Amino acid sequence: MTIDLSARPVATTKMVGGRLCLDFVNTIGGRDSDPARSKKDPYAVIILRDKLNDFVDLLAWSRRAGLLTEAELQALIREGKRREAEAASVLARALALREAIYRICKAIVGKRSPQAVDMELLNQELAQARDHESLIAVADGFDWQWTGSSNELDRMLWPVARSAAEMLTMGDLTRLHACEGEGCGWLFEDTSRNRSRQWCTMEDCGNLAKVRRFRTRSRHTTKPRKSS
Ligand SMILES: [Zn+2]
């Protein structure tokens, strides 16, 4: 049976974070604060509509992000089926990395220090990525290239870890934001000239907020009916 990656919901997810690692963090419908736990743990969230539910979803997202060629994807679909337990552990690592990057970003947005445990996890993934990097000469200079066999199931995690490291070391972290839409929390880099971006997208949270604002306004301006 052939697996159709384009049939997975994550295959058409919006890529609006402005960075690979942020788009990876946004592979969920949204995140809501968890009232039961948030007093003890400011990072406690409930994940709404997770789009990474199995290893194939991870491959579908990798294709969406342009991380792997069709041939590499097909090879990994086959390998994932053959090495099921290993594929499941790559998915678990992916989700752990995703949430660690999310919490590090939330700390930055909230002007707090990130938790050591999250930095440690990112560093572990980064070390694995670094093991597969080599510097090569290209036409107009030099570039990084991923090495290793095309059968390595975790190869999509390497560029994600590297993207997070690049953002943290070289990015303008004052431009990092979390969408304020209800139950959203998607992360993005605000690259607008006047730093005015508030929403993940205008079509989603932006419009919802507009509708809500309009409703509140019209409620406030409705004149009491005259009694005749
Ligand atoms: Zn949003």
Coordinates of N, CA and C and ligand atoms in Angstrom, one line a residue:
M1 N 0.8 -1.2 0.0 CA 0.0 0.0 0.0 C 0.9 1.3 0.0
T2 N 0.6 2.2 -0.9 CA 1.4 3.4 -0.9 C 0.8 4.4 0.1
I3 N 1.7 5.2 0.7 CA 1.2 6.2 1.6 C 1.2 7.6 0.9
D4 N 0.1 8.2 1.0 CA 0.0 9.5 0.3 C 0.2 10.6 1.4
L5 N 1.4 11.2 1.3 CA 1.8 12.2 2.3 C 0.9 13.5 2.2
S6 N 0.5 13.7 1.0 CA -0.3 15.0 0.8 C -1.7 14.9 1.4
A7 N -2.1 13.7 1.8 CA -3.4 13.5 2.4 C -3.4 13.9 3.9
R8 N -2.2 14.0 4.5 CA -2.1 14.4 5.9 C -2.4 15.9 6.2
P9 N -3.2 16.2 7.2 CA -3.5 17.6 7.5 C -2.2 18.5 7.5
V10 N -1.1 17.9 8.1 CA 0.1 18.8 8.2 C 0.7 19.1 6.9
A11 N 0.3 18.4 5.8 CA 0.9 18.6 4.5 C 0.5 20.0 4.0
T12 N -0.6 20.6 4.5 CA -1.0 21.9 4.0 C -1.0 22.9 5.1
T13 N -0.3 22.6 6.2 CA -0.3 23.6 7.3 C 0.4 24.9 6.9
K14 N 0.0 26.0 7.5 CA 0.6 27.3 7.1 C 2.0 27.4 7.7
M15 N 2.9 28.0 6.8 CA 4.3 28.2 7.3 C 4.5 29.7 7.4
V16 N 4.1 30.2 8.6 CA 4.1 31.7 8.7 C 5.0 32.2 9.8
G17 N 5.8 31.2 10.4 CA 6.7 31.6 11.5 C 7.8 32.4 11.1
G18 N 8.2 32.3 9.8 CA 9.4 33.1 9.4 C 10.7 32.4 9.6
R19 N 10.7 31.2 10.3 CA 11.9 30.4 10.5 C 11.4 29.0 10.6
L20 N 12.3 28.1 10.1 CA 12.0 26.7 10.1 C 11.6 26.2 11.5
C21 N 12.4 26.6 12.5 CA 12.1 26.0 13.9 C 10.8 26.5 14.4
L22 N 10.4 27.8 14.0 CA 9.1 28.3 14.5 C 7.9 27.6 13.7
D23 N 8.1 27.3 12.5 CA 7.1 26.6 11.7 C 6.9 25.2 12.3
F24 N 8.0 24.6 12.8 CA 7.9 23.3 13.4 C 7.2 23.4 14.8
V25 N 7.4 24.4 15.5 CA 6.7 24.7 16.8 C 5.2 24.8 16.5
N26 N 4.9 25.3 15.3 CA 3.5 25.6 14.9 C 2.8 24.4 14.3
T27 N 3.3 23.2 14.5 CA 2.6 22.0 13.9 C 1.5 21.5 14.8
I28 N 0.7 22.4 15.3 CA -0.4 22.1 16.2 C -1.5 23.1 15.8
G29 N -2.7 22.8 16.2 CA -3.8 23.8 16.0 C -3.5 25.0 16.8
G30 N -3.2 24.8 18.1 CA -2.9 25.9 19.0 C -2.5 25.4 20.3
R31 N -2.1 26.3 21.2 CA -1.8 25.9 22.6 C -2.6 26.8 23.5
D32 N -3.1 26.2 24.5 CA -3.9 26.9 25.5 C -3.3 26.8 26.9
S33 N -3.3 27.8 27.7 CA -2.7 27.6 29.0 C -3.6 26.6 29.8
D34 N -2.9 25.9 30.6 CA -3.6 24.8 31.4 C -3.9 25.3 32.8
P35 N -5.2 25.8 33.0 CA -5.5 26.4 34.3 C -5.2 25.5 35.5
A36 N -5.3 24.2 35.3 CA -5.1 23.3 36.5 C -3.6 23.3 36.9
R37 N -2.7 23.5 36.0 CA -1.3 23.4 36.3 C -0.5 24.7 36.2
S38 N -1.1 25.7 35.6 CA -0.3 26.9 35.3 C 0.2 27.7 36.5
K39 N -0.4 27.5 37.7 CA 0.1 28.2 38.9 C 1.5 27.7 39.3
K40 N 1.6 26.3 39.2 CA 2.9 25.7 39.5 C 3.9 25.8 38.4
D41 N 3.4 25.7 37.2 CA 4.3 25.7 36.0 C 3.8 26.7 35.0
P42 N 4.5 27.8 34.8 CA 4.1 28.8 33.8 C 4.1 28.3 32.4
Y43 N 4.8 27.2 32.2 CA 4.9 26.7 30.8 C 3.8 25.6 30.5
A44 N 3.0 25.3 31.5 CA 2.0 24.2 31.3 C 1.0 24.6 30.2
V45 N 0.9 23.8 29.2 CA -0.1 24.1 28.1 C -0.8 22.9 27.7
I46 N -2.0 23.1 27.2 CA -2.7 22.0 26.6 C -2.6 22.2 25.0
I47 N -2.1 21.1 24.4 CA -2.0 21.2 22.9 C -3.3 20.9 22.3
L48 N -3.7 21.8 21.4 CA -5.0 21.6 20.7 C -4.7 21.1 19.3
R49 N -5.3 20.0 18.9 CA -5.2 19.5 17.5 C -3.8 19.3 17.0
D50 N -3.1 18.4 17.7 CA -1.7 18.1 17.3 C -1.7 17.6 15.8
K51 N -0.8 18.1 15.0 CA -0.8 17.6 13.6 C 0.3 16.6 13.4
L52 N 1.1 16.3 14.4 CA 2.2 15.3 14.3 C 1.8 14.1 15.2
N53 N 1.0 13.2 14.5 CA 0.5 12.1 15.3 C 1.2 10.7 15.0
D54 N 2.0 10.7 14.0 CA 2.8 9.5 13.8 C 4.0 9.9 12.9
F55 N 4.9 8.9 12.6 CA 6.1 9.2 11.9 C 5.8 9.7 10.5
V56 N 4.7 9.2 9.9 CA 4.3 9.6 8.5 C 4.0 11.1 8.5
D57 N 3.3 11.6 9.6 CA 3.0 13.0 9.7 C 4.3 13.8 9.7
L58 N 5.3 13.3 10.4 CA 6.6 14.0 10.5 C 7.2 14.1 9.1
L59 N 7.0 13.0 8.3 CA 7.5 13.1 6.9 C 6.7 14.0 6.1
A60 N 5.4 14.0 6.3 CA 4.5 14.9 5.5 C 4.9 16.4 5.8
W61 N 5.3 16.7 7.1 CA 5.7 18.1 7.4 C 7.1 18.3 6.8
S62 N 7.9 17.4 6.8 CA 9.3 17.5 6.2 C 9.2 17.9 4.7
R63 N 8.2 17.3 4.1 CA 8.0 17.6 2.7 C 7.4 19.0 2.5
R64 N 6.5 19.3 3.4 CA 5.9 20.7 3.3 C 7.0 21.7 3.5
A65 N 7.9 21.4 4.4 CA 9.0 22.4 4.7 C 10.1 22.3 3.7
G66 N 10.0 21.4 2.7 CA 11.1 21.2 1.7 C 12.4 20.7 2.3
L67 N 12.3 19.9 3.3 CA 13.6 19.4 3.9 C 14.1 18.2 3.3
L68 N 13.3 17.4 2.6 CA 13.7 16.1 2.0 C 13.2 16.0 0.6
T69 N 14.0 15.3 -0.2 CA 13.6 15.1 -1.6 C 12.5 14.0 -1.7
E70 N 11.8 13.9 -2.8 CA 10.8 12.8 -2.9 C 11.5 11.5 -2.7
A71 N 12.7 11.3 -3.3 CA 13.4 10.0 -3.1 C 13.7 9.7 -1.7
E72 N 14.1 10.7 -1.0 CA 14.5 10.5 0.5 C 13.2 10.2 1.3
L73 N 12.1 10.9 0.9 CA 10.8 10.7 1.6 C 10.4 9.2 1.4
Q74 N 10.4 8.8 0.2 CA 10.0 7.4 -0.1 C 10.8 6.4 0.6
A75 N 12.1 6.7 0.7 CA 13.0 5.8 1.4 C 12.7 5.7 2.9
L76 N 12.4 6.9 3.4 CA 12.0 7.0 4.9 C 10.7 6.4 5.2
I77 N 9.7 6.5 4.2 CA 8.4 5.8 4.5 C 8.7 4.3 4.6
R78 N 9.5 3.8 3.7 CA 9.8 2.3 3.7 C 10.5 1.9 5.0
E79 N 11.6 2.7 5.3 CA 12.4 2.4 6.5 C 11.5 2.5 7.8
G80 N 10.6 3.5 7.8 CA 9.8 3.8 9.0 C 8.9 2.6 9.2
K81 N 8.4 2.0 8.2 CA 7.5 0.8 8.3 C 8.3 -0.4 8.8
R82 N 9.5 -0.5 8.3 CA 10.4 -1.6 8.6 C 10.9 -1.5 10.1
R83 N 11.2 -0.3 10.5 CA 11.8 -0.1 11.8 C 10.9 0.7 12.6
E84 N 9.7 0.1 12.9 CA 8.6 0.8 13.6 C 8.9 1.4 14.9
A85 N 9.6 0.7 15.8 CA 9.9 1.2 17.1 C 10.9 2.4 17.0
E86 N 11.8 2.3 16.1 CA 12.8 3.4 16.0 C 12.0 4.7 15.4
A87 N 11.1 4.4 14.5 CA 10.3 5.6 14.0 C 9.5 6.2 15.1
A88 N 8.9 5.4 15.9 CA 8.1 5.9 17.1 C 9.0 6.7 18.0
S89 N 10.3 6.3 18.2 CA 11.1 7.0 19.1 C 11.6 8.4 18.4
V90 N 11.7 8.4 17.1 CA 12.0 9.6 16.4 C 10.9 10.6 16.6
L91 N 9.7 10.1 16.5 CA 8.5 11.0 16.7 C 8.5 11.6 18.1
A92 N 8.8 10.7 19.1 CA 8.8 11.2 20.5 C 9.9 12.2 20.6
R93 N 11.1 12.0 20.0 CA 12.1 13.0 20.1 C 11.7 14.3 19.4
A94 N 11.0 14.2 18.3 CA 10.5 15.4 17.5 C 9.6 16.2 18.4
L95 N 8.7 15.5 19.1 CA 7.7 16.3 19.9 C 8.4 16.9 21.1
A96 N 9.3 16.2 21.7 CA 10.1 16.8 22.8 C 10.9 18.0 22.4
L97 N 11.5 17.9 21.2 CA 12.3 19.0 20.7 C 11.3 20.2 20.4
R98 N 10.2 19.9 19.8 CA 9.2 20.9 19.5 C 8.8 21.7 20.7
E99 N 8.5 20.9 21.8 CA 8.0 21.6 23.0 C 9.1 22.3 23.7
A100 N 10.3 21.8 23.6 CA 11.5 22.5 24.2 C 11.7 23.8 23.5
I101 N 11.7 23.8 22.2 CA 11.9 25.1 21.5 C 10.7 26.1 21.8
Y102 N 9.5 25.5 21.9 CA 8.4 26.4 22.2 C 8.6 27.0 23.6
R103 N 9.0 26.3 24.6 CA 9.2 26.8 26.0 C 10.3 27.8 26.0
I104 N 11.4 27.5 25.3 CA 12.5 28.5 25.2 C 12.0 29.8 24.6
C105 N 11.2 29.7 23.5 CA 10.7 30.9 22.9 C 9.7 31.6 23.8
K106 N 8.9 30.9 24.5 CA 8.0 31.5 25.4 C 8.7 32.3 26.5
A107 N 9.8 31.7 27.0 CA 10.7 32.3 28.0 C 11.2 33.7 27.4
I108 N 11.7 33.6 26.2 CA 12.2 34.8 25.6 C 11.1 35.9 25.5
V109 N 9.9 35.5 25.0 CA 8.8 36.5 24.8 C 8.5 37.1 26.2
G110 N 8.5 36.2 27.2 CA 8.1 36.7 28.6 C 9.3 37.3 29.3
K111 N 10.4 37.5 28.6 CA 11.6 38.0 29.2 C 12.1 37.3 30.5
R112 N 12.0 35.9 30.4 CA 12.5 35.1 31.4 C 13.7 34.3 30.9
S113 N 14.5 33.6 31.8 CA 15.5 32.8 31.4 C 14.9 31.4 31.0
P114 N 15.4 30.8 29.9 CA 14.8 29.5 29.6 C 15.2 28.5 30.6
Q115 N 14.4 27.4 30.7 CA 14.7 26.4 31.7 C 15.9 25.5 31.2
A116 N 16.8 25.2 32.2 CA 18.0 24.4 31.9 C 17.6 23.1 31.1
V117 N 16.5 22.5 31.6 CA 16.1 21.2 31.0 C 15.8 21.3 29.5
D118 N 15.3 22.4 29.1 CA 14.9 22.7 27.7 C 16.2 23.0 26.9
M119 N 17.1 23.7 27.5 CA 18.4 24.0 26.8 C 19.2 22.7 26.6
E120 N 19.1 21.9 27.6 CA 19.8 20.6 27.5 C 19.3 19.7 26.4
L121 N 18.0 19.7 26.3 CA 17.3 18.9 25.3 C 17.7 19.4 23.9
L122 N 17.6 20.7 23.7 CA 18.0 21.3 22.4 C 19.5 21.0 22.1
N123 N 20.3 21.1 23.1 CA 21.8 20.8 22.9 C 22.0 19.4 22.5
Q124 N 21.2 18.5 23.1 CA 21.4 17.1 22.7 C 21.0 16.9 21.2
E125 N 19.9 17.5 20.8 CA 19.5 17.4 19.4 C 20.5 18.1 18.5
L126 N 21.0 19.2 19.0 CA 22.0 19.9 18.2 C 23.3 19.1 18.0
A127 N 23.7 18.4 19.0 CA 24.9 17.6 18.9 C 24.7 16.5 17.9
Q128 N 23.5 15.9 17.8 CA 23.2 14.9 16.8 C 23.3 15.5 15.4
A129 N 22.7 16.8 15.3 CA 22.8 17.4 14.0 C 24.2 17.7 13.6
R130 N 25.0 18.2 14.5 CA 26.4 18.6 14.2 C 27.2 17.4 13.7
D131 N 26.8 16.2 14.2 CA 27.5 15.0 13.8 C 27.3 14.8 12.3
H132 N 26.3 15.4 11.7 CA 26.0 15.1 10.3 C 26.2 16.3 9.4
E133 N 27.0 17.3 9.9 CA 27.2 18.5 9.1 C 28.6 18.4 8.6
S134 N 28.8 18.8 7.3 CA 30.1 19.0 6.8 C 30.2 20.2 6.0
L135 N 31.3 20.8 6.0 CA 31.5 22.1 5.3 C 32.0 21.8 3.8
I136 N 31.3 22.3 2.9 CA 31.7 22.0 1.5 C 31.9 23.3 0.7
A137 N 32.7 23.2 -0.4 CA 32.9 24.4 -1.3 C 31.8 24.3 -2.3
V138 N 31.2 25.5 -2.5 CA 30.2 25.6 -3.6 C 30.6 26.7 -4.5
A139 N 29.9 26.9 -5.6 CA 30.3 27.9 -6.6 C 30.7 29.2 -6.1
D140 N 29.9 29.8 -5.2 CA 30.2 31.1 -4.7 C 30.7 31.2 -3.3
G141 N 31.3 30.1 -2.8 CA 31.8 30.1 -1.4 C 31.8 28.8 -0.8
F142 N 31.2 28.8 0.4 CA 31.2 27.5 1.2 C 29.8 27.4 1.8
D143 N 29.4 26.1 2.1 CA 28.1 25.9 2.7 C 28.1 24.7 3.5
W144 N 27.1 24.5 4.4 CA 27.0 23.3 5.2 C 26.2 22.3 4.4
Q145 N 26.6 21.1 4.5 CA 25.9 20.0 3.9 C 25.6 18.9 4.9
W146 N 24.4 18.3 4.8 CA 24.1 17.2 5.7 C 24.7 15.9 5.1
T147 N 25.3 15.2 6.0 CA 25.9 13.9 5.6 C 25.2 12.7 6.3
G148 N 25.7 11.5 6.1 CA 25.0 10.4 6.7 C 24.1 9.7 5.6
S149 N 23.7 8.5 6.0 CA 23.0 7.7 5.0 C 21.5 8.2 4.9
S150 N 21.0 8.1 3.8 CA 19.6 8.6 3.5 C 18.6 7.8 4.3
N151 N 19.0 6.7 5.0 CA 18.1 5.9 5.7 C 17.9 6.4 7.2
E152 N 18.6 7.4 7.6 CA 18.5 7.8 9.0 C 17.2 8.5 9.2
L153 N 16.4 7.9 10.1 CA 15.0 8.3 10.3 C 14.9 9.7 10.9
D154 N 15.9 10.2 11.6 CA 15.8 11.5 12.3 C 16.4 12.6 11.5
R155 N 16.6 12.4 10.2 CA 17.3 13.5 9.5 C 16.6 14.8 9.4
M156 N 15.2 14.8 9.5 CA 14.5 16.1 9.5 C 14.7 16.9 10.8
L157 N 15.1 16.2 11.8 CA 15.3 16.9 13.1 C 16.6 17.8 13.1
W158 N 17.5 17.4 12.2 CA 18.8 18.1 12.2 C 18.6 19.6 11.8
P159 N 18.0 19.8 10.6 CA 17.8 21.3 10.3 C 16.9 22.0 11.3
V160 N 16.0 21.3 11.9 CA 15.2 22.0 12.9 C 16.0 22.5 14.1
A161 N 16.9 21.6 14.6 CA 17.7 22.0 15.7 C 18.7 23.1 15.3
R162 N 19.2 23.0 14.1 CA 20.2 24.0 13.6 C 19.4 25.4 13.5
S163 N 18.2 25.3 13.0 CA 17.4 26.6 12.8 C 17.2 27.2 14.2
A164 N 16.9 26.4 15.2 CA 16.7 27.0 16.5 C 18.0 27.6 17.1
A165 N 19.1 27.0 16.9 CA 20.4 27.5 17.3 C 20.7 28.8 16.6
E166 N 20.5 28.8 15.3 CA 20.7 30.1 14.5 C 19.8 31.2 15.0
M167 N 18.6 30.9 15.3 CA 17.7 31.9 15.8 C 18.2 32.5 17.1
L168 N 18.6 31.6 18.0 CA 19.0 32.0 19.4 C 20.3 32.8 19.3
T169 N 21.2 32.4 18.4 CA 22.5 33.1 18.5 C 22.6 34.3 17.5
M170 N 21.8 34.3 16.4 CA 22.0 35.3 15.4 C 20.7 36.1 15.1
G171 N 19.6 35.6 15.6 CA 18.3 36.2 15.3 C 18.1 37.5 16.2
D172 N 17.1 38.3 15.7 CA 16.7 39.4 16.5 C 15.6 39.0 17.4
L173 N 15.9 38.6 18.7 CA 14.9 38.0 19.5 C 13.8 38.9 20.0
T174 N 14.0 40.2 19.8 CA 13.0 41.2 20.1 C 11.8 41.1 19.1
R175 N 12.1 40.4 18.0 CA 11.0 40.3 17.0 C 10.2 39.0 17.2
L176 N 10.6 38.2 18.2 CA 9.9 36.9 18.4 C 8.6 37.2 19.1
H177 N 7.5 36.7 18.6 CA 6.2 36.9 19.3 C 5.3 35.6 19.3
A178 N 4.4 35.6 20.2 CA 3.4 34.6 20.2 C 2.0 35.2 19.8
C179 N 1.3 34.5 18.9 CA 0.0 35.1 18.4 C -0.9 35.1 19.6
E180 N -1.6 36.2 19.7 CA -2.5 36.4 20.9 C -3.9 35.9 20.6
G181 N -4.1 35.3 19.5 CA -5.5 34.7 19.2 C -5.8 33.7 20.3
E182 N -7.1 33.6 20.6 CA -7.6 32.6 21.6 C -7.2 31.2 21.2
G183 N -6.6 30.5 22.1 CA -6.2 29.1 21.8 C -5.3 28.9 20.6
C184 N -4.5 29.9 20.3 CA -3.5 29.8 19.2 C -2.1 29.7 19.7
G185 N -1.5 30.8 20.0 CA -0.1 30.8 20.6 C 0.9 30.4 19.6
W186 N 0.6 30.5 18.3 CA 1.6 30.2 17.3 C 2.7 31.2 17.4
L187 N 3.9 30.8 17.1 CA 5.1 31.7 17.2 C 5.5 32.3 15.9
F188 N 5.9 33.5 15.8 CA 6.4 34.0 14.6 C 7.5 35.1 14.9
E189 N 8.2 35.4 13.8 CA 9.2 36.5 13.9 C 8.5 37.7 13.2
D190 N 8.4 38.8 13.9 CA 7.7 40.0 13.3 C 8.8 40.7 12.4
T191 N 8.7 40.6 11.1 CA 9.7 41.2 10.3 C 9.1 42.5 9.7
S192 N 7.9 42.9 10.1 CA 7.3 44.1 9.6 C 8.1 45.3 10.0
R193 N 8.2 46.3 9.1 CA 9.0 47.5 9.3 C 8.7 48.2 10.7
N194 N 7.4 48.4 10.9 CA 7.0 49.1 12.2 C 6.7 48.1 13.3
R195 N 7.1 46.9 13.2 CA 6.9 45.9 14.3 C 5.5 45.8 14.8
S196 N 4.5 45.7 13.8 CA 3.1 45.8 14.2 C 2.4 44.5 14.0
R197 N 3.1 43.4 13.7 CA 2.4 42.2 13.5 C 1.9 41.6 14.8
Q198 N 0.6 41.3 14.9 CA 0.0 40.8 16.1 C -0.4 39.3 16.0
W199 N -0.7 38.9 14.8 CA -1.3 37.6 14.6 C -0.5 36.7 13.8
C200 N -0.8 35.4 13.9 CA -0.2 34.4 13.1 C -0.5 34.7 11.7
T201 N -1.8 34.8 11.4 CA -2.2 35.2 10.0 C -3.4 36.1 10.2
M202 N -3.6 37.1 9.3 CA -4.8 37.9 9.3 C -6.1 37.1 9.1
E203 N -5.9 36.1 8.2 CA -7.1 35.3 7.8 C -7.7 34.5 9.0
D204 N -6.8 34.1 9.9 CA -7.2 33.3 11.0 C -7.5 34.2 12.2
C205 N -6.5 34.3 13.1 CA -6.7 35.0 14.3 C -7.0 36.5 14.1
G206 N -6.4 37.1 13.1 CA -6.5 38.5 12.8 C -8.0 38.9 12.6
N207 N -8.6 38.1 11.7 CA -10.0 38.3 11.4 C -10.9 38.0 12.5
L208 N -10.7 37.0 13.3 CA -11.5 36.6 14.4 C -11.5 37.8 15.4
A209 N -10.3 38.4 15.6 CA -10.2 39.5 16.6 C -11.0 40.7 16.1
K210 N -10.9 40.9 14.7 CA -11.6 42.0 14.1 C -13.1 41.9 14.4
V211 N -13.6 40.6 14.1 CA -15.0 40.4 14.3 C -15.4 40.6 15.7
R212 N -14.6 40.1 16.7 CA -14.9 40.3 18.1 C -14.9 41.8 18.5
R213 N -13.9 42.5 18.0 CA -13.8 43.9 18.3 C -15.1 44.6 17.8
F214 N -15.5 44.3 16.5 CA -16.7 44.9 15.9 C -17.9 44.6 16.8
R215 N -18.0 43.3 17.2 CA -19.2 42.9 18.0 C -19.2 43.7 19.3
T216 N -18.1 43.9 20.0 CA -18.1 44.6 21.3 C -18.5 46.0 21.0
R217 N -17.9 46.6 19.9 CA -18.2 48.0 19.7 C -19.6 48.2 19.4
S218 N -20.2 47.3 18.6 CA -21.6 47.6 18.2 C -22.5 47.3 19.4
R219 N -22.1 46.5 20.3 CA -22.9 46.3 21.6 C -22.9 47.6 22.4
H220 N -21.7 48.2 22.4 CA -21.6 49.4 23.3 C -22.3 50.6 22.7
T221 N -22.4 50.6 21.3 CA -23.0 51.8 20.7 C -24.5 51.6 20.4
T222 N -25.0 50.4 20.7 CA -26.5 50.3 20.4 C -27.3 51.2 21.4
K223 N -28.1 52.0 20.7 CA -28.9 52.9 21.6 C -30.0 52.2 22.2
P224 N -30.4 52.6 23.4 CA -31.5 51.9 24.0 C -32.8 52.3 23.2
R225 N -33.7 51.3 23.1 CA -34.9 51.5 22.3 C -35.8 52.5 23.0
K226 N -36.3 53.4 22.2 CA -37.2 54.4 22.7 C -38.5 53.8 23.1
S227 N -39.0 54.2 24.3 CA -40.3 53.7 24.6 C -41.3 54.6 24.0
S228 N -42.2 54.1 23.2 CA -43.1 55.0 22.5 C -44.3 55.4 23.4
Ligands
ZN1 ZN -3.0 32.9 15.8

